[in-house]
PDB file of C-alpha atoms and ligand atoms in Angstrom:
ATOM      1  CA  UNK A   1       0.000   0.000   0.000  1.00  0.00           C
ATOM      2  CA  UNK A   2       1.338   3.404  -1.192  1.00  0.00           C
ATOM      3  CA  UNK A   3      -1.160   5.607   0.936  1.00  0.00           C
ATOM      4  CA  UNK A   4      -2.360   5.966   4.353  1.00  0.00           C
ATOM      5  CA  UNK A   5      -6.033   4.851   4.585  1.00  0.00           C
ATOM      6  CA  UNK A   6      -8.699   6.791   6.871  1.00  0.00           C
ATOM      7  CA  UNK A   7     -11.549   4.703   8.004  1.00  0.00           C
ATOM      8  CA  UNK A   8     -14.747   7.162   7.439  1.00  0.00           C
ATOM      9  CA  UNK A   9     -16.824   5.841  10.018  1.00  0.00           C
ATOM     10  CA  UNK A  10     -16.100   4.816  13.498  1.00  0.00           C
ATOM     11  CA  UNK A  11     -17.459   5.161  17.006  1.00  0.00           C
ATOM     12  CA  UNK A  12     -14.796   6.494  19.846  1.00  0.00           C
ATOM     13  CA  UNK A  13     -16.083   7.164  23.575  1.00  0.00           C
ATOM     14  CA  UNK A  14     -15.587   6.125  27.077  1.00  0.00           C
ATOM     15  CA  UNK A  15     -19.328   6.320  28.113  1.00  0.00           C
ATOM     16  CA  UNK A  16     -20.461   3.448  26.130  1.00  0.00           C
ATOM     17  CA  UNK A  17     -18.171   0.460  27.653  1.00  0.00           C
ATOM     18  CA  UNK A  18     -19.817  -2.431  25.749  1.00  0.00           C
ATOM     19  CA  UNK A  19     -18.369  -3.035  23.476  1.00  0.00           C
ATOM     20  CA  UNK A  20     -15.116  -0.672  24.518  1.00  0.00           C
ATOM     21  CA  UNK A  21     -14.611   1.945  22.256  1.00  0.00           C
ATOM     22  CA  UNK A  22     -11.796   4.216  23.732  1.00  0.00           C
ATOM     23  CA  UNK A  23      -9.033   5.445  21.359  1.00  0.00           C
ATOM     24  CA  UNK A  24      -7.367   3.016  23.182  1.00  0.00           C
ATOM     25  CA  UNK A  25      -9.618   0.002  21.407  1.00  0.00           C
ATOM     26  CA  UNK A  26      -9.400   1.490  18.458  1.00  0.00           C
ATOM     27  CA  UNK A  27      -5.786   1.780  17.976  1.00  0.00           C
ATOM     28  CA  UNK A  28      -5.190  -1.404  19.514  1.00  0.00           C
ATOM     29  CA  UNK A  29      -7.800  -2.481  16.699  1.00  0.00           C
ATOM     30  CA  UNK A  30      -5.533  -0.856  14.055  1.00  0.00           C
ATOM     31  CA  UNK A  31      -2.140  -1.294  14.755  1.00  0.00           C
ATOM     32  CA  UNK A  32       0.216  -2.039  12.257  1.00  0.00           C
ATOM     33  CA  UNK A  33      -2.619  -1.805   9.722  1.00  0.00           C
ATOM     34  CA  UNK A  34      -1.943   1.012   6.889  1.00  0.00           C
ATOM     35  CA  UNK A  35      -5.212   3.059   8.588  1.00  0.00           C
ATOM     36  CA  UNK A  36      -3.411   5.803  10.027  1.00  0.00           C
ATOM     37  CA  UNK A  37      -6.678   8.348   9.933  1.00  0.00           C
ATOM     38  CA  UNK A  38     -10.256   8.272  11.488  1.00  0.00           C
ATOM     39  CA  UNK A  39     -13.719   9.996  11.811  1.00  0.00           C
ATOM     40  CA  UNK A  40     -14.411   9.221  15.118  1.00  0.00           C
ATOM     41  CA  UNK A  41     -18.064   9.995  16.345  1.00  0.00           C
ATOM     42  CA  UNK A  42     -19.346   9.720  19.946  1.00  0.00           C
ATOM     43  CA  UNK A  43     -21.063   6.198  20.579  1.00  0.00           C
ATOM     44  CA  UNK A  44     -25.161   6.544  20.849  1.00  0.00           C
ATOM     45  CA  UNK A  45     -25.249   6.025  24.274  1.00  0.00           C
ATOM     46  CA  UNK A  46     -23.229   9.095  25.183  1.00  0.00           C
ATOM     47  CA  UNK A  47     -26.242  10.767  23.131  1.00  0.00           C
ATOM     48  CA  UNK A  48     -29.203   9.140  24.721  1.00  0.00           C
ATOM     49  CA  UNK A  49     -30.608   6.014  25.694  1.00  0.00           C
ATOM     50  CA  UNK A  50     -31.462   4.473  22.387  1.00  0.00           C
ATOM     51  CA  UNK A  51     -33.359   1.518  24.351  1.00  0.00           C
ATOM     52  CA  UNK A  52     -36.019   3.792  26.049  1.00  0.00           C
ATOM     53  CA  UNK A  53     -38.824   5.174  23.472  1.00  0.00           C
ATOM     54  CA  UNK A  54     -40.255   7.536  26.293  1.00  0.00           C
ATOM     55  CA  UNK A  55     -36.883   8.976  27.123  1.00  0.00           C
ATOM     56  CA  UNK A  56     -36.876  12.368  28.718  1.00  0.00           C
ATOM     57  CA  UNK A  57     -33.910  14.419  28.697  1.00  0.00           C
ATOM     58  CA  UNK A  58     -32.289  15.365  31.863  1.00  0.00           C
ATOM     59  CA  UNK A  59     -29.612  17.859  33.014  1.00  0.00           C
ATOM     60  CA  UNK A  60     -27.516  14.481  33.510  1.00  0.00           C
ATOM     61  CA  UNK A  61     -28.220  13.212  29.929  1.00  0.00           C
ATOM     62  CA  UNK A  62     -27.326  16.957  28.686  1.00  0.00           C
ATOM     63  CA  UNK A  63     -23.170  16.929  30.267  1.00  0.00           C
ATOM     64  CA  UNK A  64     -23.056  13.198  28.899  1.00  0.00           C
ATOM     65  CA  UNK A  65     -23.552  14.176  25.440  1.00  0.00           C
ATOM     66  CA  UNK A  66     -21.580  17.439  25.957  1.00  0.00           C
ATOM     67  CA  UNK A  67     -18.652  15.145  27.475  1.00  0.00           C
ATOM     68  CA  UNK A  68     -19.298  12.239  24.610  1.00  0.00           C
ATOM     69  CA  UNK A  69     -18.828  15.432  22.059  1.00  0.00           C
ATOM     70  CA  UNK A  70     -15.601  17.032  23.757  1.00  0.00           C
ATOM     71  CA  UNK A  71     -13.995  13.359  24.237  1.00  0.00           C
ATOM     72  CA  UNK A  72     -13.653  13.096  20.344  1.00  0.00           C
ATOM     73  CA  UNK A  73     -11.606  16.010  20.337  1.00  0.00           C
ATOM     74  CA  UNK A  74      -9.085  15.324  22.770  1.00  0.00           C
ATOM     75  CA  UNK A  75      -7.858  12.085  20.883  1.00  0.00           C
ATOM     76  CA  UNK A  76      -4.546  13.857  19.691  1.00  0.00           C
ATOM     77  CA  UNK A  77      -0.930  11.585  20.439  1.00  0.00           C
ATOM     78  CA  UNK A  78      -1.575   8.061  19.201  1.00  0.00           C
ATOM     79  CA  UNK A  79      -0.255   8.696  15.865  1.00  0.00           C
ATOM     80  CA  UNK A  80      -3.737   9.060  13.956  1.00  0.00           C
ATOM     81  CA  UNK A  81      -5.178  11.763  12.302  1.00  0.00           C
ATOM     82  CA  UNK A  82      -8.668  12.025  13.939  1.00  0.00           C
ATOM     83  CA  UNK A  83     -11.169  13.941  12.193  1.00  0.00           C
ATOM     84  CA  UNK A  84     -13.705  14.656  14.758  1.00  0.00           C
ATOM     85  CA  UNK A  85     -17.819  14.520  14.438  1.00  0.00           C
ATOM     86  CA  UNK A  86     -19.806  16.521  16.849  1.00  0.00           C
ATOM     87  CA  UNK A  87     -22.961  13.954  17.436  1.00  0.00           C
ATOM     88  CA  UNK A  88     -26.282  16.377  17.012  1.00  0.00           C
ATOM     89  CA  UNK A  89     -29.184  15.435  19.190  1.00  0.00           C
ATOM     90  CA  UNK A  90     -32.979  16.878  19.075  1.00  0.00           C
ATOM     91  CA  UNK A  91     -31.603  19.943  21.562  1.00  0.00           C
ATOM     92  CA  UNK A  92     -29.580  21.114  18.281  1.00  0.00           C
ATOM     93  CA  UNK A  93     -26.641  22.448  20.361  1.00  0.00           C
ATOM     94  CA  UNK A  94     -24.795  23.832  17.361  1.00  0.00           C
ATOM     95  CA  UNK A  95     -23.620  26.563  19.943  1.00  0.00           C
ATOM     96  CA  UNK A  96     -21.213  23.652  21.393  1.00  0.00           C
ATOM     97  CA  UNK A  97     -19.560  23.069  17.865  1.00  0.00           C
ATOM     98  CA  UNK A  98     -16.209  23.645  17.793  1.00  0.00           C
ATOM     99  CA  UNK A  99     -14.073  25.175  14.912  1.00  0.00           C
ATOM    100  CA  UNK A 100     -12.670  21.245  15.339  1.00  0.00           C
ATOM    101  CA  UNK A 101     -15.114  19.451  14.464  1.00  0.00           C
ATOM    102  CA  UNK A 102     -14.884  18.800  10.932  1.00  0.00           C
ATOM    103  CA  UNK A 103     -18.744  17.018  10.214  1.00  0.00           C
ATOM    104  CA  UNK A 104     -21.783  16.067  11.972  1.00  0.00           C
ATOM    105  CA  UNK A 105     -23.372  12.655  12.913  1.00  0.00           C
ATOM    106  CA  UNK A 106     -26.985  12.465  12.736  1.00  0.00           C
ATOM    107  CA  UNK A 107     -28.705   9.124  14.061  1.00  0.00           C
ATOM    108  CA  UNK A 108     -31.640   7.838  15.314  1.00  0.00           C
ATOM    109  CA  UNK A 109     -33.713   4.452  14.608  1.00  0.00           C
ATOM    110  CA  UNK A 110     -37.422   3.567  14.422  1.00  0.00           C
ATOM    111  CA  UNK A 111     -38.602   3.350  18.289  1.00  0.00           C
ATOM    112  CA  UNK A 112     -35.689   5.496  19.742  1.00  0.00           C
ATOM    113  CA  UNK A 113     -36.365   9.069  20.672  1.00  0.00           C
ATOM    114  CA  UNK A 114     -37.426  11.246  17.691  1.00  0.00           C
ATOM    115  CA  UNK A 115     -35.944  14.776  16.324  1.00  0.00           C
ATOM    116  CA  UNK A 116     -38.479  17.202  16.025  1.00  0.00           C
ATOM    117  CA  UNK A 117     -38.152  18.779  12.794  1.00  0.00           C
ATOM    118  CA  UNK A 118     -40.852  21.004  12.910  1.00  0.00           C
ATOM    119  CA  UNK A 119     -38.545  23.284  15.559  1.00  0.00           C
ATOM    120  CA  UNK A 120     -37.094  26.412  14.947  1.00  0.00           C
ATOM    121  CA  UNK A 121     -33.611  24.948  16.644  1.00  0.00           C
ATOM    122  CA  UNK A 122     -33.694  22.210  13.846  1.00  0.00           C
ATOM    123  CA  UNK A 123     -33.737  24.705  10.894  1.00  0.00           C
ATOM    124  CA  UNK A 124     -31.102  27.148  13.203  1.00  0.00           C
ATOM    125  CA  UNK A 125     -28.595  24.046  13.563  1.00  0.00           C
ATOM    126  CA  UNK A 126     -28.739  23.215   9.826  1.00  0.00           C
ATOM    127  CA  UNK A 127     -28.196  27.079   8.689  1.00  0.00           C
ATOM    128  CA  UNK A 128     -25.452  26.742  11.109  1.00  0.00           C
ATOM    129  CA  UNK A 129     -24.043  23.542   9.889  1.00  0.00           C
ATOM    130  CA  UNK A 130     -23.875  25.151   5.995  1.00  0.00           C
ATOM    131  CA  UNK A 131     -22.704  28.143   7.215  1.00  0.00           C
ATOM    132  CA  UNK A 132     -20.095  26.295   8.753  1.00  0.00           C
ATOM    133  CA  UNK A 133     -19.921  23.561   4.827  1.00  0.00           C
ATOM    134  CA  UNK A 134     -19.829  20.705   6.986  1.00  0.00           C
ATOM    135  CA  UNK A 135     -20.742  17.313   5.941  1.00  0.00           C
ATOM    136  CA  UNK A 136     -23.859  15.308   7.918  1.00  0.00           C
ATOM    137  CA  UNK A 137     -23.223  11.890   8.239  1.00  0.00           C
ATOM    138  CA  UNK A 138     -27.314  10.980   8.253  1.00  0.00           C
ATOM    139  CA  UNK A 139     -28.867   7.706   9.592  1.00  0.00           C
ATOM    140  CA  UNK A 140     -32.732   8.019  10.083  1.00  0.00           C
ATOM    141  CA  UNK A 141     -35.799   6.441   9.095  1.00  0.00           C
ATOM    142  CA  UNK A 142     -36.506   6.575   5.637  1.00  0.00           C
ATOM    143  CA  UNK A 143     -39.532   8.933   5.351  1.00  0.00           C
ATOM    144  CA  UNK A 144     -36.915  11.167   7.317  1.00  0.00           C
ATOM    145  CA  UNK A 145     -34.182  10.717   5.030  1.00  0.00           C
ATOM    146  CA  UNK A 146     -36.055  11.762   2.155  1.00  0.00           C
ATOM    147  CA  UNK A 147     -37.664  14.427   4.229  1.00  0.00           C
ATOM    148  CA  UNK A 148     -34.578  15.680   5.441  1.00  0.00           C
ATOM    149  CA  UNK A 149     -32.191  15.508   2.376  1.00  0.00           C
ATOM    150  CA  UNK A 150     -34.984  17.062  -0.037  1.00  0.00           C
ATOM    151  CA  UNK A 151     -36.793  19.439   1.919  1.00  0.00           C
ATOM    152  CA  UNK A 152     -34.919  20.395   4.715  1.00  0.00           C
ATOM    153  CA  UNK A 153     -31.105  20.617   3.551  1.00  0.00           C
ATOM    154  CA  UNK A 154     -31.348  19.549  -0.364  1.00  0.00           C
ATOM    155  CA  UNK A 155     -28.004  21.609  -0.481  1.00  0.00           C
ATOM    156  CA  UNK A 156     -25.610  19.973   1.898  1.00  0.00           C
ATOM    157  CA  UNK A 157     -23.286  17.774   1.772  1.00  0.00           C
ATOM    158  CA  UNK A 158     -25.195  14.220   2.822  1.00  0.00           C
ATOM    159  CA  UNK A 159     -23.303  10.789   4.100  1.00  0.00           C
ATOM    160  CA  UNK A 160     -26.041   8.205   3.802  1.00  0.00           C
ATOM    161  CA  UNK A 161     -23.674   5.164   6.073  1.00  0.00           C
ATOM    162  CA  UNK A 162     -23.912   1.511   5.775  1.00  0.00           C
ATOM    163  CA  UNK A 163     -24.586   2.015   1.696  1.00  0.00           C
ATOM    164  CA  UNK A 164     -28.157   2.570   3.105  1.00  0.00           C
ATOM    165  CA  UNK A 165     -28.657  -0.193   4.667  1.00  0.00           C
ATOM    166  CA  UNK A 166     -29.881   1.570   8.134  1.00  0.00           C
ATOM    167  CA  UNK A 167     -31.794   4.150   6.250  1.00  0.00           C
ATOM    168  CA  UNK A 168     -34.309   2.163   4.859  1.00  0.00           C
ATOM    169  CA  UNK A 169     -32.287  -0.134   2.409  1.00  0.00           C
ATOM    170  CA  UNK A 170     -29.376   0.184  -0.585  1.00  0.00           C
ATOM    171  CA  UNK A 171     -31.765  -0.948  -3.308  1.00  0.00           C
ATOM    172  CA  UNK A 172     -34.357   1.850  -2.332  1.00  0.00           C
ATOM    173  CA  UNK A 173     -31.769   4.513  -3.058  1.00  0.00           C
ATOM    174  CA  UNK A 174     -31.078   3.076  -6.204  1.00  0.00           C
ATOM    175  CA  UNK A 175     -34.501   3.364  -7.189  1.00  0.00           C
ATOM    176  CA  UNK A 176     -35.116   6.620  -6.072  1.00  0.00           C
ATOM    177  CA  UNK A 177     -32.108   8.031  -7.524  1.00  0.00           C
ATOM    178  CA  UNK A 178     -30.834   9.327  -4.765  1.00  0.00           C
ATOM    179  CA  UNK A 179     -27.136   7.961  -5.052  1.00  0.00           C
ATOM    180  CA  UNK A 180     -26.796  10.338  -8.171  1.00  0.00           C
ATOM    181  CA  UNK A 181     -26.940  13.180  -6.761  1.00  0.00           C
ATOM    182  CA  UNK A 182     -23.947  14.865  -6.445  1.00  0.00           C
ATOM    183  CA  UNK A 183     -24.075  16.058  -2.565  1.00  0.00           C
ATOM    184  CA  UNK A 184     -25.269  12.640  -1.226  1.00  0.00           C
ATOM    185  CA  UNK A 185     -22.288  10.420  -0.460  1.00  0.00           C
ATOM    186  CA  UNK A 186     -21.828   7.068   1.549  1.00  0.00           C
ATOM    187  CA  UNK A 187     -19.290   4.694   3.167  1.00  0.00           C
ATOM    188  CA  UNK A 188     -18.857   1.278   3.544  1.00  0.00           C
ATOM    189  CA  UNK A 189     -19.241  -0.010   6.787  1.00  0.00           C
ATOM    190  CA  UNK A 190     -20.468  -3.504   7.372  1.00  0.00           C
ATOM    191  CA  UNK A 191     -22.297  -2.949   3.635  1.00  0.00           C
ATOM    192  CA  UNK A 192     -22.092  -6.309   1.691  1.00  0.00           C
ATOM    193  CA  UNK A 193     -19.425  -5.859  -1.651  1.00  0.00           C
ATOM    194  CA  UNK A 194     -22.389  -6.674  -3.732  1.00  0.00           C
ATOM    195  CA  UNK A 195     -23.821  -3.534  -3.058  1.00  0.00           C
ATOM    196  CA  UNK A 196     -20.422  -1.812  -2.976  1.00  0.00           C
ATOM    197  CA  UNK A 197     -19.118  -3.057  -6.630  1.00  0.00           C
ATOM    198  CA  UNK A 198     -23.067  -2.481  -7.545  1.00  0.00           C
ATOM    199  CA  UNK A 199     -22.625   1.447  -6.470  1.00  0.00           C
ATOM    200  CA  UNK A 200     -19.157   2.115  -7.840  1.00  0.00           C
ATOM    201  CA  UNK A 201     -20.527   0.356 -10.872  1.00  0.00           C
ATOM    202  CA  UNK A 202     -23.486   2.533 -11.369  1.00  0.00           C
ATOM    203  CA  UNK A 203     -22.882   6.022  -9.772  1.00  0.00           C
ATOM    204  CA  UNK A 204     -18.530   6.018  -9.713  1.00  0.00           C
ATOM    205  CA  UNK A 205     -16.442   6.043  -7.163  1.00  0.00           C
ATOM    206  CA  UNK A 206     -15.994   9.877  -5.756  1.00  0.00           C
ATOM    207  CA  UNK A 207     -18.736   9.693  -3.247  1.00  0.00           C
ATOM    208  CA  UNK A 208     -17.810   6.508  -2.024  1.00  0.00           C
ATOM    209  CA  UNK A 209     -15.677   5.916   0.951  1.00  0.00           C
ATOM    210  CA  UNK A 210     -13.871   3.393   3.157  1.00  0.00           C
ATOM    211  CA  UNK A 211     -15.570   3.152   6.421  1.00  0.00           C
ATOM    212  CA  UNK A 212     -15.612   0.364   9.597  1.00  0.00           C
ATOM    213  CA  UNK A 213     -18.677   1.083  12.311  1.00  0.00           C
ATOM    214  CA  UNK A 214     -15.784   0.275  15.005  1.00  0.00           C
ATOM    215  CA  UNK A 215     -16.134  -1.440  17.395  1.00  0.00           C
ATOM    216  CA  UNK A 216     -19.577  -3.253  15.748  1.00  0.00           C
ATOM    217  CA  UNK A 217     -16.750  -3.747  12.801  1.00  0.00           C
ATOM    218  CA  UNK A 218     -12.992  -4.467  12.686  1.00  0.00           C
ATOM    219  CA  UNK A 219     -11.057  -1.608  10.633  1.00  0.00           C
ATOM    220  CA  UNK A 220      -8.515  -4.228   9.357  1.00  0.00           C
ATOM    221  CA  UNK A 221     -11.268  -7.144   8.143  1.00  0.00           C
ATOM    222  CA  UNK A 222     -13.792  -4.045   6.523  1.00  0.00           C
ATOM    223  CA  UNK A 223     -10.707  -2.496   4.785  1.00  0.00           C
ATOM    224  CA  UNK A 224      -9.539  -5.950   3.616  1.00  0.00           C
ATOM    225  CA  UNK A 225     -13.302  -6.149   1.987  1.00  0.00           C
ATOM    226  CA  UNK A 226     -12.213  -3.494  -0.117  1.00  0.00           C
ATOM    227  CA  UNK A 227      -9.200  -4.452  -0.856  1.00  0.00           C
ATOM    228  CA  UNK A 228     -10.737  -7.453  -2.604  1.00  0.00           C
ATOM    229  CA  UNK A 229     -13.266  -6.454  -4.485  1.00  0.00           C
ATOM    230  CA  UNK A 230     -12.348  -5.925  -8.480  1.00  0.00           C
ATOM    231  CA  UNK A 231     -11.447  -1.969  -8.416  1.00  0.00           C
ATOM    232  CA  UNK A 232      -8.488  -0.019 -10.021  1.00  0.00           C
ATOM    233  CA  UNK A 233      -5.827   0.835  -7.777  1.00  0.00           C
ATOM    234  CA  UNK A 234      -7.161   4.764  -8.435  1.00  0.00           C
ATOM    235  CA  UNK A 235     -10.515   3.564  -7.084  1.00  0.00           C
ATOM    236  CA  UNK A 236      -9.205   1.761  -4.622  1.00  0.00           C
ATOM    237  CA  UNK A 237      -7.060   4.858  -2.849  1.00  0.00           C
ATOM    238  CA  UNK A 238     -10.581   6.844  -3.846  1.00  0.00           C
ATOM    239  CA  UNK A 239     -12.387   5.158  -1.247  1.00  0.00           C
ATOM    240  CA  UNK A 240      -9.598   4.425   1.012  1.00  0.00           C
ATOM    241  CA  UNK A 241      -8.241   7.654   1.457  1.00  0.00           C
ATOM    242  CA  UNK A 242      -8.759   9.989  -1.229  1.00  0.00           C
ATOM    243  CA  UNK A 243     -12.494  11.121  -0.991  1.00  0.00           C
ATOM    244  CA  UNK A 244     -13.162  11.528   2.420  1.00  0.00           C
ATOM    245  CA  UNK A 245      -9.967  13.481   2.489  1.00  0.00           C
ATOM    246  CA  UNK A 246     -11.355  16.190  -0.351  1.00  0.00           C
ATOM    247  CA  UNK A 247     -15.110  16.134   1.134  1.00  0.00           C
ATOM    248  CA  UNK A 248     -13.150  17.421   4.714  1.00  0.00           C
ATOM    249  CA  UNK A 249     -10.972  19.518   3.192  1.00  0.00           C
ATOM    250  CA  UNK A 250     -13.043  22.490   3.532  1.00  0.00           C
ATOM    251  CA  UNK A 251     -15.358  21.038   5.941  1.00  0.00           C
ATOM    252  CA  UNK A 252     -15.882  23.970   8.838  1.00  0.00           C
ATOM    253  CA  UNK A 253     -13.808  26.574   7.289  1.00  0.00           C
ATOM    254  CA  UNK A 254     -16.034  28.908   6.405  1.00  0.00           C
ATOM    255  CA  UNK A 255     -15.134  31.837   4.605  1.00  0.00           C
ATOM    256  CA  UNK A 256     -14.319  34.681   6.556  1.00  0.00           C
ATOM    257  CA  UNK A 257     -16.897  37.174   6.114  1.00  0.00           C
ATOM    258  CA  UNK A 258     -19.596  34.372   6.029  1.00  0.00           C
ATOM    259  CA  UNK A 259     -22.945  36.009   7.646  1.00  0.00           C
ATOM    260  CA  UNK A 260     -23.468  35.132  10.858  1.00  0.00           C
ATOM    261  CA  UNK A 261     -26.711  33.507  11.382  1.00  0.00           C
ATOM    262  CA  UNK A 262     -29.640  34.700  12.861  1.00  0.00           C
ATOM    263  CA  UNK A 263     -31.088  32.470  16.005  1.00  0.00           C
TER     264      UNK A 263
HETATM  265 ZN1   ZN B 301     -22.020   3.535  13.046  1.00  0.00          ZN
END
């Protein structure tokens, strides 16, 4: 391998200890590997409780996520470049971004505690998230999906994870078209190569990139999945390093004079 890979999708915290997902896991995961850069979001269950439908937010819950967001940018000295996600929840706390963060993880599952779209805070948060040109790595139902990435923010820069698979299925995409479009990307992780070789296949392979779901994946075995499937070696460093390296580039640099935005 002539190029460091980054593994576009993995979960780093202390909160969540099963399965352990510390920077210490991780490294230990990838350790004498050639994946030498990560986008590390906090787990779900620094977020919220994921298990509880009727879950109520508490002043507890609220300085778990705030310490599950801050962990992910303190993970500086183990020899990775860590391109940290700040994990948005239905209180849209854009205000604790940091000019670190370099993209957003959006998540939520049928049964788990829903984002209100309809508030003011939701459309505030994704003015501030363009202002700031930062990717949304976006895993919701799929009435929400489509909602969300037509309606709500048809101009920002999408990551649909999993090739679709948790947001209502890869095939579905296909037939809505949705994996043409230029500002809708997706990675990897724990997606089946069928559906990988199918996508590069049919829609190229810029918006396509090398991802693990650590710890529910292992870095080394989901890169090695790429590694065999029949691409050129420019396709290959593509979605191993190469396009989630030019969709951060610019990802919350916003231009100086941007307008601030109104709240
Ligand atoms: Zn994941």
């Amino acid at each position: 391998m002539r190029f460091a890979i980054i593994d576009a999708h993995a979960h780093c915290g202390t909160q969540d200890i099963d399965p352990g997902q510390t920077i210490e896991d991780y490294y230990a995961a990838v350790q004498g590997s050639d994946i030498l850069g990560v986008v590390m979001f906090p787990p779900v269950m620094g977020i919220y409780d994921r298990y509880d439908p009727d879950f109520e937010d508490t002043p507890e819950w609220q300085m778990r996520r705030q310490r599950a967001n801050d962990y992910v940018l303190t993970l500086e000295g183990w020899g990775l470049i860590v391109f940290p996600f700040f994990f948005i929840w239905n209180d849209f706390t854009v205000a604790q971004l940091s000019d670190r963060h370099r993209g957003i993880k959006w998540h939520r599952h049928e049964g788990e505690p829903p984002y209100d779209y309809q508030d003011p805070r939701c459309k505030a948060a994704i003015d501030e998230i363009r202002r700031r040109n930062m990717p949304i790595c976006f895993e919701e139902e799929w009435h929400h999906t489509l909602h969300f990435i037509n309606e709500l923010a048809p101009d920002l820069k999408i990551i649909i994870p999993h090739c679709g698979l948790l947001n209502g299925g890869f095939e579905r995409f296909c037939r809505a078209g949705i994996w043409e479009r230029p500002n809708i990307f997706t990675d990897t992780a724990l997606a089946p190569p069928q559906a990988i070789t199918e996508y590069v296949r049919n829609y190229g392979h810029t918006r396509i990139m090398f991802g693990s779901d650590f710890p529910f994946g292992d870095p080394v075995q989901e890169c090695q999945k790429i590694l065999k499937l029949e691409l050129s070696e420019a396709e290959q460093e593509a979605l191993l390093m190469g396009n989630v390296q030019a969709l951060l580039a610019n990802a919350n640099r916003p231009f100086k004079n941007a307008p601030l935005p109104k709240v």
